MMTF fields as JSON, N, C-alpha, C and O atoms, coordinates in Angstrom:
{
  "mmtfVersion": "1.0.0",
  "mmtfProducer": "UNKNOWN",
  "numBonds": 611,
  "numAtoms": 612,
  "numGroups": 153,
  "numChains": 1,
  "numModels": 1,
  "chainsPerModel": [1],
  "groupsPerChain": [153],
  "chainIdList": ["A"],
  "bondAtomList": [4, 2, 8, 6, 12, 10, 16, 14, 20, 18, 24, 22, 28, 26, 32, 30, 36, 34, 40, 38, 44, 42, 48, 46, 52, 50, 56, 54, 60, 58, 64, 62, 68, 66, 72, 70, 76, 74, 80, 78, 84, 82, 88, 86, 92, 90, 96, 94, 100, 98, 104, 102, 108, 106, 112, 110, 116, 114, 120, 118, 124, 122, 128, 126, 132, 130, 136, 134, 140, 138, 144, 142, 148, 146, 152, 150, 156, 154, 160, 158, 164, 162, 168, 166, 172, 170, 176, 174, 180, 178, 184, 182, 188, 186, 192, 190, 196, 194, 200, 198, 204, 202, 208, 206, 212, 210, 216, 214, 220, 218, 224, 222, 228, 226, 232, 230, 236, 234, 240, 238, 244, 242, 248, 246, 252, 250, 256, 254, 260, 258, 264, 262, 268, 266, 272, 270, 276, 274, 280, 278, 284, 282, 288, 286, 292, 290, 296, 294, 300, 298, 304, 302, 308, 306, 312, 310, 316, 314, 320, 318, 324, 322, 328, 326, 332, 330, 336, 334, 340, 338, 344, 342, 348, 346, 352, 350, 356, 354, 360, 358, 364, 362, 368, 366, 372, 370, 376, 374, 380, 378, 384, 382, 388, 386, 392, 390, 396, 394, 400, 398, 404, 402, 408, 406, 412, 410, 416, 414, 420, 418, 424, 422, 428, 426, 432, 430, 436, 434, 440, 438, 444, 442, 448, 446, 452, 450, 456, 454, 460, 458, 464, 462, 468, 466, 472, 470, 476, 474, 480, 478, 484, 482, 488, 486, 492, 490, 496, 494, 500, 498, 504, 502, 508, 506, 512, 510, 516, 514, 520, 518, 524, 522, 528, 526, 532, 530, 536, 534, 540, 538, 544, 542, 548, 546, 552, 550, 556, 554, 560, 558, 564, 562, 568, 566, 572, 570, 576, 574, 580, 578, 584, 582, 588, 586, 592, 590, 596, 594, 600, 598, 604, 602, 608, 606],
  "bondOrderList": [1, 1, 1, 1, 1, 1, 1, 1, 1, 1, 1, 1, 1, 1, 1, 1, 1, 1, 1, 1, 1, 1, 1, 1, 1, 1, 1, 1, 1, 1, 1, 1, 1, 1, 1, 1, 1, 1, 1, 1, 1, 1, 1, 1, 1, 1, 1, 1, 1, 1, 1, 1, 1, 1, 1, 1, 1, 1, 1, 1, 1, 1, 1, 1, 1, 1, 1, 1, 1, 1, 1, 1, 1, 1, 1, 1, 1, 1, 1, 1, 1, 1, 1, 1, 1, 1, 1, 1, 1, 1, 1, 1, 1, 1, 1, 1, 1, 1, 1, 1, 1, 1, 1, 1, 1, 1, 1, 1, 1, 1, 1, 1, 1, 1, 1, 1, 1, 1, 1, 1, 1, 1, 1, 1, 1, 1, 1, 1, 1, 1, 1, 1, 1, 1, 1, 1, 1, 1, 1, 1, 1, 1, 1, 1, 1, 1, 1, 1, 1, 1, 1, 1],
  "groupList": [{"groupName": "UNK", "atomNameList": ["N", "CA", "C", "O"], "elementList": ["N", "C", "C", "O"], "formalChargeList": [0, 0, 0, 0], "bondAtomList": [1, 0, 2, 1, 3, 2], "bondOrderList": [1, 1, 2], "singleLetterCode": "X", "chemCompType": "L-PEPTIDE LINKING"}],
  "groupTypeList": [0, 0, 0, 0, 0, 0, 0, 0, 0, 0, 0, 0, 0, 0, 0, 0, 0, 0, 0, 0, 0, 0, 0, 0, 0, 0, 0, 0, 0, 0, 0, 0, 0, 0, 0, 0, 0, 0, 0, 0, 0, 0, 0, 0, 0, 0, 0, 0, 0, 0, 0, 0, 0, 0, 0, 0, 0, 0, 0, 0, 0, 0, 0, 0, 0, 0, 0, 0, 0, 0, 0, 0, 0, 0, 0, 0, 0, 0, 0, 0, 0, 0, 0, 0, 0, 0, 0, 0, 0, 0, 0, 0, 0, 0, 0, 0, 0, 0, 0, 0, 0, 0, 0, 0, 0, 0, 0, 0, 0, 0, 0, 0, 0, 0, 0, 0, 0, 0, 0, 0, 0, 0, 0, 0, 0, 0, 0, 0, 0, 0, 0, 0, 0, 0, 0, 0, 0, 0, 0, 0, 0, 0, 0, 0, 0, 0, 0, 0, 0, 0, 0, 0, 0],
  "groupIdList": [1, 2, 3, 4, 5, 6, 7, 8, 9, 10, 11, 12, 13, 14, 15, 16, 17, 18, 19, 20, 21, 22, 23, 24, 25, 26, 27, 28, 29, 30, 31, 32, 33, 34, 35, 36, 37, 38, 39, 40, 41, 42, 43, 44, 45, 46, 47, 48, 49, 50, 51, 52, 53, 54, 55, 56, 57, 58, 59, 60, 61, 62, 63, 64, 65, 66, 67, 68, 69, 70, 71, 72, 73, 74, 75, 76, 77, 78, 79, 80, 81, 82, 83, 84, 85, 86, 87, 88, 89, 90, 91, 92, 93, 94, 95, 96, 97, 98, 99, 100, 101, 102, 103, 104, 105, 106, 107, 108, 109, 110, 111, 112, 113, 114, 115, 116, 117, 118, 119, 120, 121, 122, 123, 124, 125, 126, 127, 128, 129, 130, 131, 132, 133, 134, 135, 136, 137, 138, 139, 140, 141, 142, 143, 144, 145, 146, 147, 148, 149, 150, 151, 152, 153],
  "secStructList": [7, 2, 2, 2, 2, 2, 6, 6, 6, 2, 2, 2, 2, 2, 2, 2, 2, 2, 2, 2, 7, 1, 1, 7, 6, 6, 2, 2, 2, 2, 2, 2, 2, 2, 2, 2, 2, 2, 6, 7, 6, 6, 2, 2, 2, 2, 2, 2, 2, 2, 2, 2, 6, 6, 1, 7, 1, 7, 6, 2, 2, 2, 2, 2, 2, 2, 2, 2, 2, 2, 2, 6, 6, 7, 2, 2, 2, 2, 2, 2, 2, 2, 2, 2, 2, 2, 2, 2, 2, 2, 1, 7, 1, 1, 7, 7, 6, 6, 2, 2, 2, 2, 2, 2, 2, 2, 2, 2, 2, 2, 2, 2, 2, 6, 7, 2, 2, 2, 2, 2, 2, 2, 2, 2, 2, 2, 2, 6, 6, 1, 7, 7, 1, 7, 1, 7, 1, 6, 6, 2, 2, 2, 2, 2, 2, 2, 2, 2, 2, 2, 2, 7, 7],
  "xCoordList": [-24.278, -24.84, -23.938, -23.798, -23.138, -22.839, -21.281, -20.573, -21.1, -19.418, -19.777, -19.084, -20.798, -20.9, -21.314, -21.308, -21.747, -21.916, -20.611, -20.304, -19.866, -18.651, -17.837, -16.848, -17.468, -16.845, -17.176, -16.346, -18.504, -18.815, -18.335, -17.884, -18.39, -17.997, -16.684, -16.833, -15.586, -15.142, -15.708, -15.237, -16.704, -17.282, -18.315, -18.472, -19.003, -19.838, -19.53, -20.349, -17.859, -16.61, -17.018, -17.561, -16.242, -15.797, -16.687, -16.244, -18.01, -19.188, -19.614, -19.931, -19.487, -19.711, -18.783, -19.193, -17.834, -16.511, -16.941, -17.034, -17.221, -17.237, -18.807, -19.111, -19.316, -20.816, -20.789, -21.377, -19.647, -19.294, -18.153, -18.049, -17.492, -16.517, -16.333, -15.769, -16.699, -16.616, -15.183, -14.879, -14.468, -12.878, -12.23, -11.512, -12.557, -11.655, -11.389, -12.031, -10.662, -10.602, -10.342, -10.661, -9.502, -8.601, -9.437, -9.14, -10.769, -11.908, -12.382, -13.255, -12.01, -11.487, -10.819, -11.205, -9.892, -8.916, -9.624, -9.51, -10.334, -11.083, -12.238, -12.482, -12.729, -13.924, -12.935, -12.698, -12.259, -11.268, -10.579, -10.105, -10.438, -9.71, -11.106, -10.814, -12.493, -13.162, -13.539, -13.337, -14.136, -14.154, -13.317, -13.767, -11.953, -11.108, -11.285, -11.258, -11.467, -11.59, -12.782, -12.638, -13.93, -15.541, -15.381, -16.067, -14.059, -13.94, -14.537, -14.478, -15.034, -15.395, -14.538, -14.559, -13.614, -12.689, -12.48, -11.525, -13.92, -14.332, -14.275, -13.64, -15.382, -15.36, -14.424, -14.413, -13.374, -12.364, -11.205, -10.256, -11.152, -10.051, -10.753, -10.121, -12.508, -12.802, -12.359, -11.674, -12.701, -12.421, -10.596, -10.083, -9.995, -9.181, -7.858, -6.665, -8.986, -9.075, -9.03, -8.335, -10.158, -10.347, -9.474, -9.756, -8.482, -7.83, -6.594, -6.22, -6.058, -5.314, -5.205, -4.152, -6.196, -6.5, -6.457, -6.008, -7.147, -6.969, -6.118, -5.759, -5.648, -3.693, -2.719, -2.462, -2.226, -1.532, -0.048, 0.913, -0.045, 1.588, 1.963, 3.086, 0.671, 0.699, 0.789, -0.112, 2.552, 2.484, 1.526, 1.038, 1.181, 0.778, -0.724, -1.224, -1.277, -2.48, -2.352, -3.446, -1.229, -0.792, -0.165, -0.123, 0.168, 0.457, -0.915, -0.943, -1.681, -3.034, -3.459, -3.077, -4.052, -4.17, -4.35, -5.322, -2.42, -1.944, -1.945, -1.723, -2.283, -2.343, -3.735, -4.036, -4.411, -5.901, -6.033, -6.373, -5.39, -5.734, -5.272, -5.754, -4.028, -3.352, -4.352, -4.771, -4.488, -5.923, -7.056, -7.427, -7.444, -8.378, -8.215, -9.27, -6.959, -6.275, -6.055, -5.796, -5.894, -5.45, -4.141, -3.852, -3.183, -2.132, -0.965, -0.153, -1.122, -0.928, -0.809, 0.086, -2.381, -2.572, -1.89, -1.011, -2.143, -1.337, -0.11, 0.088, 0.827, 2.077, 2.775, 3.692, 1.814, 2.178, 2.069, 3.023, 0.662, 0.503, 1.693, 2.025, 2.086, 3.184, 4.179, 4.819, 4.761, 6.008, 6.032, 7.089, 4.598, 4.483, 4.622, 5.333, 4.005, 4.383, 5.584, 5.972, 6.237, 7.802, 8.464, 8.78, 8.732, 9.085, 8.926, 9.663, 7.654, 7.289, 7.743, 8.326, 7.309, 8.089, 9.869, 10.351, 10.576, 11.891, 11.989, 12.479, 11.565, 11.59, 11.124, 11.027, 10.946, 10.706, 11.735, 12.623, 11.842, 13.03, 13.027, 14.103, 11.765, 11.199, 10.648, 9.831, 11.231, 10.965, 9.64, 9.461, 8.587, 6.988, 7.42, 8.333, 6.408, 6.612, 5.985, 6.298, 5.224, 5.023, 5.639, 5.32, 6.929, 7.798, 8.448, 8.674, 8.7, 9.29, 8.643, 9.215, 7.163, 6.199, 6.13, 6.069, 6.094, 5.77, 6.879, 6.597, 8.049, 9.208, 9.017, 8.804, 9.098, 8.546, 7.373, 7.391, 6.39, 5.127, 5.597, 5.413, 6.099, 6.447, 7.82, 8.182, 8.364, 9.392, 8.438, 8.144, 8.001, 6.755, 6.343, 6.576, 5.613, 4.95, 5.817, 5.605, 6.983, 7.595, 8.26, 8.409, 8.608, 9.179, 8.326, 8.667, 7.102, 5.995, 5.861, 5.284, 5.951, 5.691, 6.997, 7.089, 8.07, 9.23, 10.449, 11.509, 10.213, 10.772, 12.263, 12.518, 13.012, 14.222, 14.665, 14.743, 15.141, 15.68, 14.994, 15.281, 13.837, 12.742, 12.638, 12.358, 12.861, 12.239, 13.627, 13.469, 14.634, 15.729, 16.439, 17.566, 15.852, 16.318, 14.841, 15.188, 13.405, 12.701, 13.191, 13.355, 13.654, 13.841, 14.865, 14.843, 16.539, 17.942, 16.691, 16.787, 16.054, 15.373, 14.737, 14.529, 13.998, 13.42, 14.573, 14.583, 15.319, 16.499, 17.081, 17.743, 17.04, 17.499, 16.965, 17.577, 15.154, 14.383, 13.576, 12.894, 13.993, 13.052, 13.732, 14.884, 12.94, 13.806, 15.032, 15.427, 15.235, 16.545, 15.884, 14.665, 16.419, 15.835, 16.002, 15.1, 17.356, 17.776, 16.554, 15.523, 16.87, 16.363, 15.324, 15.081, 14.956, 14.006, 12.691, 12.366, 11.838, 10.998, 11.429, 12.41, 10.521, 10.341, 11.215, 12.403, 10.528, 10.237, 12.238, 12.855, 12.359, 13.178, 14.749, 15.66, 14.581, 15.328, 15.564, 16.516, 14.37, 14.166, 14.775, 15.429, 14.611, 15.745, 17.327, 18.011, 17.673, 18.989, 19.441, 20.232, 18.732, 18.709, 19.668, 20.836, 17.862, 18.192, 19.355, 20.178, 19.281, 20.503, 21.996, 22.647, 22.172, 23.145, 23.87, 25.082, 22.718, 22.999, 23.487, 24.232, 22.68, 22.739, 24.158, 24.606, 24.718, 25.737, 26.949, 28.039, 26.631, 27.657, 27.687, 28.46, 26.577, 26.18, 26.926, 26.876],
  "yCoordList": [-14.728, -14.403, -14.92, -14.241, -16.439, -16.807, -15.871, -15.695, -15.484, -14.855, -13.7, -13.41, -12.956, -11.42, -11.649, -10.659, -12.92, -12.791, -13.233, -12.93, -13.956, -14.171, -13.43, -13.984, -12.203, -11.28, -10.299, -9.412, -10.253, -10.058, -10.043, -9.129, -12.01, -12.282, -11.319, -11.063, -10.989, -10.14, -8.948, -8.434, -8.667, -7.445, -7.503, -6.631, -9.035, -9.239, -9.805, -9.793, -10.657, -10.895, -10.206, -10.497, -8.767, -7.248, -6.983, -7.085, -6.629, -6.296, -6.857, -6.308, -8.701, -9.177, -9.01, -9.418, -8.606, -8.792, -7.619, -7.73, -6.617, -5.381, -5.074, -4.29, -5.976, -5.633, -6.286, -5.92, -7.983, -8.307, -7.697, -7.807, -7.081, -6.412, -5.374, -5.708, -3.614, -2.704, -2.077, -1.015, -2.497, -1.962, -2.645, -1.995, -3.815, -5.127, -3.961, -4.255, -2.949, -2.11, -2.916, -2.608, -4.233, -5.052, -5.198, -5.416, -5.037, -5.951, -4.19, -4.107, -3.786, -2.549, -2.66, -2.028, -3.409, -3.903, -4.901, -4.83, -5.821, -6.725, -6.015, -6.426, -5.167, -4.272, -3.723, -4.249, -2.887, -2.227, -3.085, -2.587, -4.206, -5.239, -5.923, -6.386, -5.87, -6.394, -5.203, -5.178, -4.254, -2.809, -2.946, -2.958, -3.085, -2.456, -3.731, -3.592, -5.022, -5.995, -5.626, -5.586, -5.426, -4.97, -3.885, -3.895, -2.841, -1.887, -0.638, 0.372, -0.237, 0.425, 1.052, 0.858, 1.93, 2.189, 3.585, 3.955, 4.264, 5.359, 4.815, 5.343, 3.252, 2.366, 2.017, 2.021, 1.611, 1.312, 2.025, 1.38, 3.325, 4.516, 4.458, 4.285, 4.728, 5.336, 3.946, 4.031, 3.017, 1.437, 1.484, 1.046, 1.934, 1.84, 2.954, 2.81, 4.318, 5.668, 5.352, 5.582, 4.724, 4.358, 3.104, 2.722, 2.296, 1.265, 2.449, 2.556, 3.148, 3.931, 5.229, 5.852, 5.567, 6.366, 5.884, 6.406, 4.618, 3.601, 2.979, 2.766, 2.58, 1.198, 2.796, 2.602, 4.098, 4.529, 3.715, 3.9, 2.995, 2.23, 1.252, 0.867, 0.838, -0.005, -0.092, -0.032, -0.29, 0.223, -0.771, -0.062, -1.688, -2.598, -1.926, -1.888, -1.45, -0.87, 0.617, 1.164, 1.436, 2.635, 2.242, 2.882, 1.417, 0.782, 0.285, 0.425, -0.104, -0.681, 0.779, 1.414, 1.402, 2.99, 3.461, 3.672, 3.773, 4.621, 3.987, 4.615, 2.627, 1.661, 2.056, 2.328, 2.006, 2.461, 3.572, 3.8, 4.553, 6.145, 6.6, 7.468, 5.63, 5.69, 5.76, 6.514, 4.371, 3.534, 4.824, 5.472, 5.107, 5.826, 7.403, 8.017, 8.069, 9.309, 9.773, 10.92, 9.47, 10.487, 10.067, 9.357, 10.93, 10.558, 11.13, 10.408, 12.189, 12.716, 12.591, 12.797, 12.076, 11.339, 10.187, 9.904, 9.456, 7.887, 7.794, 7.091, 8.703, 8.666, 9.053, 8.504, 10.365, 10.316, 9.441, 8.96, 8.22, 7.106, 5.992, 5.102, 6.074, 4.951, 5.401, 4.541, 6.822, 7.048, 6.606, 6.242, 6.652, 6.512, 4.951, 4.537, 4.229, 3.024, 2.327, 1.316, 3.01, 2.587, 2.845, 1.902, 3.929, 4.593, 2.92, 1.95, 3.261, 2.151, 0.701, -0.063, 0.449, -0.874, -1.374, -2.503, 0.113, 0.356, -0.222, -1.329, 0.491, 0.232, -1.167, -1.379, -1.771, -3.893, -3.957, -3.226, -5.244, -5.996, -7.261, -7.815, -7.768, -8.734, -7.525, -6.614, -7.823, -7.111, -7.692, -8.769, -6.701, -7.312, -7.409, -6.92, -8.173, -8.52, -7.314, -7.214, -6.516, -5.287, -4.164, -3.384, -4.323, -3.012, -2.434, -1.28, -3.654, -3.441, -2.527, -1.771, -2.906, -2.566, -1.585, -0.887, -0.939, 0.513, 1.201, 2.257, 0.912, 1.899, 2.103, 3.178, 0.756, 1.4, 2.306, 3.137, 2.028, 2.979, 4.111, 4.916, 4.805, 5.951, 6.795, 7.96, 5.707, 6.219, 6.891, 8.083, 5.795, 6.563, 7.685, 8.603, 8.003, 8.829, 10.373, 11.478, 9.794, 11.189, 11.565, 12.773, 10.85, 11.111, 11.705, 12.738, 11.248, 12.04, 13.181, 14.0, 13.692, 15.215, 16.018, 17.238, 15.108, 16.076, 16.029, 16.579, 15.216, 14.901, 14.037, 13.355, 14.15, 13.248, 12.475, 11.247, 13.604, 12.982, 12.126, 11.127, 12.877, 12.018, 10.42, 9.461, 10.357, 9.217, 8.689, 7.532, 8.947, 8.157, 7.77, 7.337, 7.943, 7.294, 6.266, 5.095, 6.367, 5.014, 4.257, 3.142, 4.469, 3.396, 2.804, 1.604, 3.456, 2.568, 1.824, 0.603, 2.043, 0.743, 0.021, -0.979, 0.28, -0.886, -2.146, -3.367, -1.352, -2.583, -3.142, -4.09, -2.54, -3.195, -3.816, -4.564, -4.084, -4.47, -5.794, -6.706, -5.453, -6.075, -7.543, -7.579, -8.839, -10.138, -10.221, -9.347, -10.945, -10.719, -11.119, -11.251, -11.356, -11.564, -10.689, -10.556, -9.816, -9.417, -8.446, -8.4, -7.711, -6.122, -5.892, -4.803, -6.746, -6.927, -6.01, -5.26, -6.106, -5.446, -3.61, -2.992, -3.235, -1.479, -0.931, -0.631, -0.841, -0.5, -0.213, 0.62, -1.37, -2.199, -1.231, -0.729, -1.253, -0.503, 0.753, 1.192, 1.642, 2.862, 3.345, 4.387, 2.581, 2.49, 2.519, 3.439, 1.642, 1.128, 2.796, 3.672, 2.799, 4.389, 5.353, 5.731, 5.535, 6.849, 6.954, 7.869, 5.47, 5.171, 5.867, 6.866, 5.051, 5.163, 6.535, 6.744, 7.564, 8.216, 9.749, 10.725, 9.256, 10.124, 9.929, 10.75, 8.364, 8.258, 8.978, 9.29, 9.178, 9.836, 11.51, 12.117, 12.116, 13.617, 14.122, 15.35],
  "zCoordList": [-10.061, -8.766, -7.649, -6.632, -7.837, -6.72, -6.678, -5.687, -7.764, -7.651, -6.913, -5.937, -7.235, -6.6, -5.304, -4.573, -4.731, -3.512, -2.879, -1.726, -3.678, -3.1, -3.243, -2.762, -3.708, -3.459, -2.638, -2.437, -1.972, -0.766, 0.102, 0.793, 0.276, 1.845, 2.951, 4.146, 2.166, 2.732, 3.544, 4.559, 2.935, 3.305, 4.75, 5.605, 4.636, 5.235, 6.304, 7.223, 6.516, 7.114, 8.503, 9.569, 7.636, 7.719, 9.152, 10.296, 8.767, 8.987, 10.318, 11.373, 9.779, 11.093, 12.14, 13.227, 12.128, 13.349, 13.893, 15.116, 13.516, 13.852, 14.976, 15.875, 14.398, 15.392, 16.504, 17.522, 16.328, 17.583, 18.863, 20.085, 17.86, 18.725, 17.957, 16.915, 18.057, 17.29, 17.776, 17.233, 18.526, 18.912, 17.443, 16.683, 17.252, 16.522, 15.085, 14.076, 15.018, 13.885, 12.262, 11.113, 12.961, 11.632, 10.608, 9.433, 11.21, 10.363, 9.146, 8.282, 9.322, 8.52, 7.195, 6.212, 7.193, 6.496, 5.745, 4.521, 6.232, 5.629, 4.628, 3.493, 5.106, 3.977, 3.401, 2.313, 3.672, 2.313, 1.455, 0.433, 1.655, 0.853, -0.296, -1.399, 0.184, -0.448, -1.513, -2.727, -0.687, -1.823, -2.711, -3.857, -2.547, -3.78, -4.144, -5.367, -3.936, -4.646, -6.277, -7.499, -5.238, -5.879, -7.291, -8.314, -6.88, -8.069, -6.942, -7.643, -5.671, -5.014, -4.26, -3.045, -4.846, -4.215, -3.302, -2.618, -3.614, -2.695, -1.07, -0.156, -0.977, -0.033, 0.777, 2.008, -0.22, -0.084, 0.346, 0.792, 0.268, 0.77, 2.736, 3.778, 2.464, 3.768, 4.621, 5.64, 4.23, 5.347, 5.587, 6.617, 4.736, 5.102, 5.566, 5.833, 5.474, 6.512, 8.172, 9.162, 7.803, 9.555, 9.882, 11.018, 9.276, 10.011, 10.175, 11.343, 9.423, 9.815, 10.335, 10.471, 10.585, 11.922, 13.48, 14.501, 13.196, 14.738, 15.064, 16.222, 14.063, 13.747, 13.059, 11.871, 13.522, 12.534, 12.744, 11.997, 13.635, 13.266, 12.382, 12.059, 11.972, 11.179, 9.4, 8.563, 9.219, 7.648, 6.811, 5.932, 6.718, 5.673, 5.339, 4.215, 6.46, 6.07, 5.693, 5.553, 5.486, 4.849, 3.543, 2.492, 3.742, 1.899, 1.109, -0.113, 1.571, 0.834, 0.922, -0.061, 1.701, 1.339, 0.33, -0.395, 0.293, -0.284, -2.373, -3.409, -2.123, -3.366, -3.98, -5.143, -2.949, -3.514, -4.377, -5.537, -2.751, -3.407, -4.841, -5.569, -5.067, -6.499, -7.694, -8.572, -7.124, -8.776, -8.379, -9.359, -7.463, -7.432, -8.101, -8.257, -8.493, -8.795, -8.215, -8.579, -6.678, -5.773, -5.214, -4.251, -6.396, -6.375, -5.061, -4.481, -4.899, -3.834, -2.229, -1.409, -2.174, -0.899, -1.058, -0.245, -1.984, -2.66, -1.913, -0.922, -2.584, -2.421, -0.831, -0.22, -0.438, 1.673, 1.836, 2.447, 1.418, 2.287, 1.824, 2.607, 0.962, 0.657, 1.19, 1.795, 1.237, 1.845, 3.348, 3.863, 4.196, 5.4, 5.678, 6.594, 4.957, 5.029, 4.748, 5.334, 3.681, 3.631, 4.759, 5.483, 5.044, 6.773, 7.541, 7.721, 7.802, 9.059, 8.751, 9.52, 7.31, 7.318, 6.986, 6.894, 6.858, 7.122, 8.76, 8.982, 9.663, 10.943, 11.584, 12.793, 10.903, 11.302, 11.476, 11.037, 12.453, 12.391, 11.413, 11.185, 10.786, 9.946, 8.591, 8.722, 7.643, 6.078, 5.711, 5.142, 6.175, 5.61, 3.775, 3.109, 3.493, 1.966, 1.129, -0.058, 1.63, 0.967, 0.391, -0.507, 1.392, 1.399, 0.266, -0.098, -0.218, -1.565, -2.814, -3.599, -2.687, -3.4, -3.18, -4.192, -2.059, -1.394, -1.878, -2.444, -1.82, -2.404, -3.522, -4.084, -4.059, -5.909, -6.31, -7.219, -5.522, -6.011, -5.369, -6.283, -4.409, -4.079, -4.535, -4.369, -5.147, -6.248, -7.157, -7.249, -7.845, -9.371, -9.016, -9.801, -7.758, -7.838, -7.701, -8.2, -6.683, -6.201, -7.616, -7.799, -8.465, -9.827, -10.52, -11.095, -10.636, -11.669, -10.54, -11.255, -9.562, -9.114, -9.328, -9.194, -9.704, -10.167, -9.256, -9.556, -7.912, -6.872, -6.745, -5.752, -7.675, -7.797, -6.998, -7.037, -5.823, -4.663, -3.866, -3.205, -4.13, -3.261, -3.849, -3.13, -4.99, -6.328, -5.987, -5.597, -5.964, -5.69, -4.304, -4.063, -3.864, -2.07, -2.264, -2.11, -2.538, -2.619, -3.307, -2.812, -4.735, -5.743, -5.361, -5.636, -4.377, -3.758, -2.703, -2.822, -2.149, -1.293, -1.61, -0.923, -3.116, -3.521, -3.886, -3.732, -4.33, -5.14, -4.533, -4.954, -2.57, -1.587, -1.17, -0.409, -1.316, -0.553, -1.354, -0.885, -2.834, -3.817, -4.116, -4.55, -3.856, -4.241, -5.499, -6.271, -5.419, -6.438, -7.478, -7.362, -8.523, -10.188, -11.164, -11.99, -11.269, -12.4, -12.643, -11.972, -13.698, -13.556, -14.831, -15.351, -15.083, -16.13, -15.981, -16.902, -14.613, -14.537, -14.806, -14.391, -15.465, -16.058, -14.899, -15.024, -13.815, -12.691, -11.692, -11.028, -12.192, -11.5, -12.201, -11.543, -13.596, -14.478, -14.687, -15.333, -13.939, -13.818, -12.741, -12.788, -11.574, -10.527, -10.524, -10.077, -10.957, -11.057, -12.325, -11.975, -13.633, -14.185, -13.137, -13.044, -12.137, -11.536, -10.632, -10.592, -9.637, -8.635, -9.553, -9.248, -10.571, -11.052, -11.465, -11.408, -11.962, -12.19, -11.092, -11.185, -10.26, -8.986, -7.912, -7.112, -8.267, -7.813, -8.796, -8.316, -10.118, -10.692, -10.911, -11.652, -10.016, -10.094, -9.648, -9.565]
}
C-alpha cells in the first residue's frame, strides 16, 4: 500500500502545482514521469502531449515522449519525437545528458523502418555524443557497423 501510494506522489506532485498555477505546464512532465513510472503509459503519452505542445522547444520533454510512445508501440510517433529532440538538443550550447540516448533510439527505430541514412547520421551522433567506454554496448556496435560501413560506400 505504502509503495503504490508512493509512486503516486509524482502524480499528486503533478496535480498539485497545476491547480496552483495551471500556466506552470512543467508539472506535466511530473505526471508523465509518474504514469510511465505506474506502467500507464496511455497517461503518460497525453501528460506529456501537453508539455510539448506548451514547451515545443523543449527537447528533454520530446525525448521522454518519444521514449514512451516507443514502450507503448507507437513506434512511429516514437521516433518523430526522438528525432525532434535530438535536433533540439543538437542546438544547446550545454550537451543535456539525454541526447545521446535520443540518437540511439532514433537510430533503432529509423533502421527498423528501413531508413539507413536516416539510422546512420543518428547513430555518427550517438558515438559523438555518447560517454566514452569502448563499444561493448549492442547498440553502440551497431553504430560504429553502420558508420563504418557507410564511410566505405
Amino acid at each position: 500500500v505504502v509503495a503504490r501510494h508512493r509512486d503516486r506522489l509524482g502524480d499528486v506532485e503533478g496535480q498539485r502545482a497545476l491547480e496552483l498555477n495551471p500556466r506552470r505546464v512543467e508539472a506535466w512532465a511530473v505526471i508523465g514521469e509518474a504514469q510511465e513510472q505506474l506502467g500507464n503509459r496511455s497517461d503518460a503519452i497525453a501528460a506529456f502531449v501537453r508539455v510539448t505542445t506548451a514547451k515545443p522547444d523543449v527537447g528533454e520533454y520530446w525525448y521522454k515522449l518519444g521514449r514512451v510512445r516507443i514502450d507503448a508501440g507507437q513506434a512511429g510517433e516514437g521516433v518523430s519525437a526522438l528525432i525532434r529532440a535530438a535536433d533540439l538538443g543538437d542546438a544547446m550550447s550545454k550537451r543535456p545528458p539525454w541526447l545521446a540516448d535520443a540518437h540511439r533510439l532514433a537510430g533503432d527505430g529509423l533502421r527498423g523502418r528501413g531508413d539507413r541514412a536516416g539510422a546512420i547520421r543518428h547513430y555518427q551522433r550517438y558515438l559523438e555524443t555518447a560517454p566514452a567506454g569502448g563499444i561493448n554496448n549492442p547498440s553502440r556496435r551497431k553504430a560504429v557497423c553502420l558508420s563504418s560501413s557507410a564511410r566505405n560506400a
